[in-house]
Coordinates of C-alpha atoms in Angstrom, one line a residue:
M1 CA 78.8 -143.8 50.8
K2 CA 77.5 -140.3 50.2
N3 CA 79.6 -137.5 49.0
P4 CA 80.2 -135.3 52.0
M5 CA 79.4 -132.3 49.9
T6 CA 75.8 -133.5 49.6
L7 CA 75.2 -134.2 53.3
P8 CA 72.6 -132.0 55.0
R9 CA 74.2 -129.1 56.9
R10 CA 73.1 -130.3 60.3
H11 CA 74.9 -133.6 59.7
M12 CA 78.0 -131.7 58.7
L13 CA 77.8 -129.6 61.9
A14 CA 77.2 -132.7 64.0
G15 CA 80.1 -134.5 62.5
S16 CA 82.4 -131.5 63.0
A17 CA 81.3 -131.2 66.7
A18 CA 82.0 -134.9 67.2
A19 CA 85.4 -134.6 65.6
L20 CA 86.3 -131.7 67.8
S21 CA 85.1 -133.5 70.9
A22 CA 87.1 -136.6 69.9
L23 CA 90.2 -134.4 69.5
G24 CA 89.7 -132.8 72.8
L25 CA 89.2 -136.1 74.5
A26 CA 92.3 -137.5 72.8
G27 CA 94.3 -134.5 74.1
W28 CA 93.2 -135.0 77.7
T29 CA 93.8 -138.8 77.3
G30 CA 97.3 -138.0 76.1
V31 CA 98.0 -135.9 79.2
A32 CA 96.6 -138.6 81.5
R33 CA 98.7 -141.3 79.8
A34 CA 101.9 -139.2 79.9
Q35 CA 101.3 -138.5 83.6
A36 CA 100.6 -142.2 84.4
A37 CA 103.7 -143.4 82.6
A38 CA 106.0 -141.0 84.4
T39 CA 108.1 -142.6 87.2
P40 CA 107.0 -141.0 90.5
K41 CA 109.6 -138.9 92.3
P42 CA 110.1 -139.3 96.0
L43 CA 107.8 -137.2 98.1
P44 CA 109.1 -134.6 100.5
G45 CA 109.3 -135.8 104.1
Y46 CA 106.2 -133.9 105.3
A47 CA 104.1 -135.6 102.6
G48 CA 105.5 -139.0 103.0
W49 CA 102.0 -140.4 104.0
K50 CA 100.6 -139.4 100.7
S51 CA 100.4 -141.7 97.6
A52 CA 103.5 -141.2 95.5
N53 CA 101.9 -142.9 92.5
A54 CA 99.0 -140.4 92.6
L55 CA 101.2 -137.2 92.7
I56 CA 103.5 -135.2 90.4
V57 CA 106.3 -133.6 92.4
H58 CA 107.0 -130.2 90.8
S59 CA 109.0 -129.1 93.8
G60 CA 109.4 -129.6 97.6
S61 CA 106.4 -127.3 98.1
T62 CA 104.2 -128.2 95.1
L63 CA 102.6 -131.6 94.4
E64 CA 100.0 -132.1 91.8
T65 CA 97.3 -134.8 91.6
R66 CA 97.8 -136.9 88.5
R67 CA 94.8 -136.8 86.2
A68 CA 94.5 -140.6 86.2
A69 CA 94.3 -140.6 90.0
F70 CA 91.0 -138.6 90.2
G71 CA 88.9 -141.6 89.1
T72 CA 85.2 -141.1 89.2
S73 CA 84.6 -140.3 92.8
V74 CA 83.3 -136.9 93.8
I75 CA 85.7 -136.6 96.8
T76 CA 89.5 -136.5 96.3
P77 CA 91.2 -138.7 99.0
S78 CA 93.5 -136.7 101.2
N79 CA 96.5 -138.9 100.3
Q80 CA 96.0 -137.9 96.7
L81 CA 95.2 -134.2 97.2
Y82 CA 97.6 -131.6 95.7
V83 CA 99.9 -129.5 97.9
R84 CA 100.7 -125.8 97.4
N85 CA 102.8 -124.2 100.1
N86 CA 104.2 -120.7 100.1
L87 CA 106.7 -121.6 102.8
P88 CA 108.6 -124.6 104.0
A89 CA 106.5 -127.0 106.0
P90 CA 106.8 -126.5 109.8
D91 CA 108.5 -129.0 112.0
A92 CA 106.4 -132.1 112.7
A93 CA 106.5 -131.3 116.4
V94 CA 103.6 -128.8 115.8
L95 CA 101.3 -131.8 115.5
E96 CA 102.1 -133.1 119.0
N97 CA 99.5 -131.0 120.8
R98 CA 96.9 -129.8 118.2
D99 CA 94.4 -128.9 120.9
A100 CA 96.8 -126.1 122.1
W101 CA 96.7 -124.3 118.7
T102 CA 95.1 -120.9 119.0
V103 CA 93.4 -118.4 116.9
S104 CA 92.8 -114.7 117.8
I105 CA 89.4 -113.3 117.0
E106 CA 89.0 -109.5 116.6
G107 CA 86.1 -107.4 115.5
V108 CA 83.8 -108.9 118.1
K109 CA 82.5 -107.5 121.3
S110 CA 84.7 -109.9 123.4
P111 CA 87.9 -110.3 121.4
R112 CA 90.2 -113.1 122.6
A113 CA 92.3 -116.0 121.6
L114 CA 90.6 -119.4 121.5
S115 CA 92.4 -122.8 121.6
L116 CA 91.4 -125.6 119.2
A117 CA 90.1 -127.5 122.2
E118 CA 87.8 -124.6 123.0
L119 CA 86.6 -124.3 119.4
K120 CA 85.6 -127.9 119.4
T121 CA 83.0 -127.2 122.1
L122 CA 81.2 -124.6 119.9
G123 CA 79.7 -127.2 117.5
I124 CA 81.3 -128.9 114.5
D125 CA 79.9 -128.9 111.0
T126 CA 81.1 -131.0 108.0
V127 CA 80.9 -129.8 104.4
A128 CA 82.3 -130.9 101.0
T129 CA 83.8 -128.2 98.9
V130 CA 86.4 -127.6 96.3
L131 CA 89.9 -126.4 97.0
Q132 CA 91.8 -125.1 94.0
C133 CA 95.1 -123.2 93.4
S134 CA 94.5 -120.1 91.3
G135 CA 97.2 -121.3 88.9
N136 CA 95.4 -124.6 88.0
G137 CA 95.8 -125.2 84.3
R138 CA 98.7 -122.8 83.9
G139 CA 100.7 -125.5 82.2
F140 CA 98.4 -125.2 79.1
F141 CA 98.9 -121.5 78.7
P142 CA 100.8 -120.7 75.4
S143 CA 102.5 -117.7 77.1
K144 CA 104.3 -120.0 79.5
P145 CA 103.8 -117.8 82.6
S146 CA 106.1 -118.2 85.6
G147 CA 105.2 -120.5 88.5
T148 CA 104.3 -124.1 88.8
P149 CA 103.2 -125.6 85.4
W150 CA 100.0 -127.2 86.8
T151 CA 97.9 -129.1 84.4
V152 CA 94.5 -130.1 85.9
G153 CA 95.6 -131.5 89.3
A154 CA 95.8 -128.4 91.4
A155 CA 92.3 -128.9 92.6
G156 CA 90.2 -131.3 94.6
C157 CA 86.9 -131.8 96.4
V158 CA 87.5 -132.2 100.0
V159 CA 85.5 -133.0 103.1
W160 CA 86.1 -130.4 105.8
S161 CA 85.1 -130.4 109.5
G162 CA 85.2 -127.3 111.7
V163 CA 83.4 -124.7 113.7
P164 CA 81.0 -122.4 111.8
L165 CA 82.3 -118.8 112.1
R166 CA 78.8 -117.7 113.2
N167 CA 79.1 -119.9 116.2
V168 CA 82.4 -118.3 117.2
V169 CA 81.1 -114.8 116.7
A170 CA 78.0 -115.6 118.8
A171 CA 80.2 -117.0 121.6
L172 CA 82.3 -113.8 121.7
G173 CA 79.3 -111.5 122.0
G174 CA 78.5 -110.7 118.4
L175 CA 80.1 -108.3 115.9
V176 CA 81.3 -104.8 116.6
D177 CA 79.3 -102.2 114.6
G178 CA 80.8 -101.4 111.3
M179 CA 82.4 -104.8 110.5
A180 CA 81.9 -105.7 106.8
Y181 CA 84.5 -108.3 105.9
V182 CA 86.2 -111.4 107.4
T183 CA 90.0 -111.7 106.8
G184 CA 92.3 -114.4 108.1
T185 CA 96.0 -114.0 108.6
G186 CA 98.5 -116.8 109.5
G187 CA 100.2 -116.3 112.9
E188 CA 103.0 -118.8 112.5
K189 CA 106.6 -117.7 112.9
L190 CA 108.3 -117.1 109.5
P191 CA 111.7 -118.5 108.6
E192 CA 114.7 -116.2 109.1
G193 CA 115.2 -113.8 106.3
V194 CA 111.6 -114.0 104.9
D195 CA 109.9 -110.7 104.3
P196 CA 106.2 -111.1 105.4
L197 CA 105.1 -108.8 102.6
T198 CA 106.6 -111.2 99.9
V199 CA 104.5 -114.2 101.1
L200 CA 101.3 -112.5 102.2
V201 CA 98.2 -114.2 100.9
E202 CA 94.9 -112.9 102.3
R203 CA 91.4 -113.1 100.9
S204 CA 88.6 -111.0 102.5
V205 CA 85.0 -112.4 102.4
P206 CA 81.9 -110.2 102.8
L207 CA 80.1 -111.0 106.1
K208 CA 76.9 -111.3 104.2
A209 CA 78.3 -114.4 102.6

């Protein structure tokens, strides 16, 4: 066996990198094992159809996908996908007539409300894209910030189907001059005593995107 002091520098560097990689892998493996060993908590009623063994229940409104549940698939199954709600889940009765749900479109030449049934007639596209909570990984921060202590499970790659916004805009006569951004705002009724400004979450996207 050679004295490590006589090894070529490139071998020393390679060995150090391998050691660091092994340490990193061991750290992630430790997290996965700890999550897998934990006894699953009961899921909240609205999420009862999801896989309890695949999720970490942080609270009634935050469920995290266990690292071990991701497997090797590109797509995260919906029954294993994390949940992050700002408000309590609505009553299950809202699912009884989904085609009656409506969305109001403004900033177009013929602004109006469209039902889900009407939207379905405008052409459906399907895409796979990542959904992630901005707090993903927060549990590893040394500063221990407030909020859900997510590890790596507040993210997933999901298959989405819906109507392209360009189709909706075209059906309503095109954009009004001067429009530069798209912003979506939830229209559901808030629980009594909730100040809308305390739960407001909006993200504007440039129209050119």
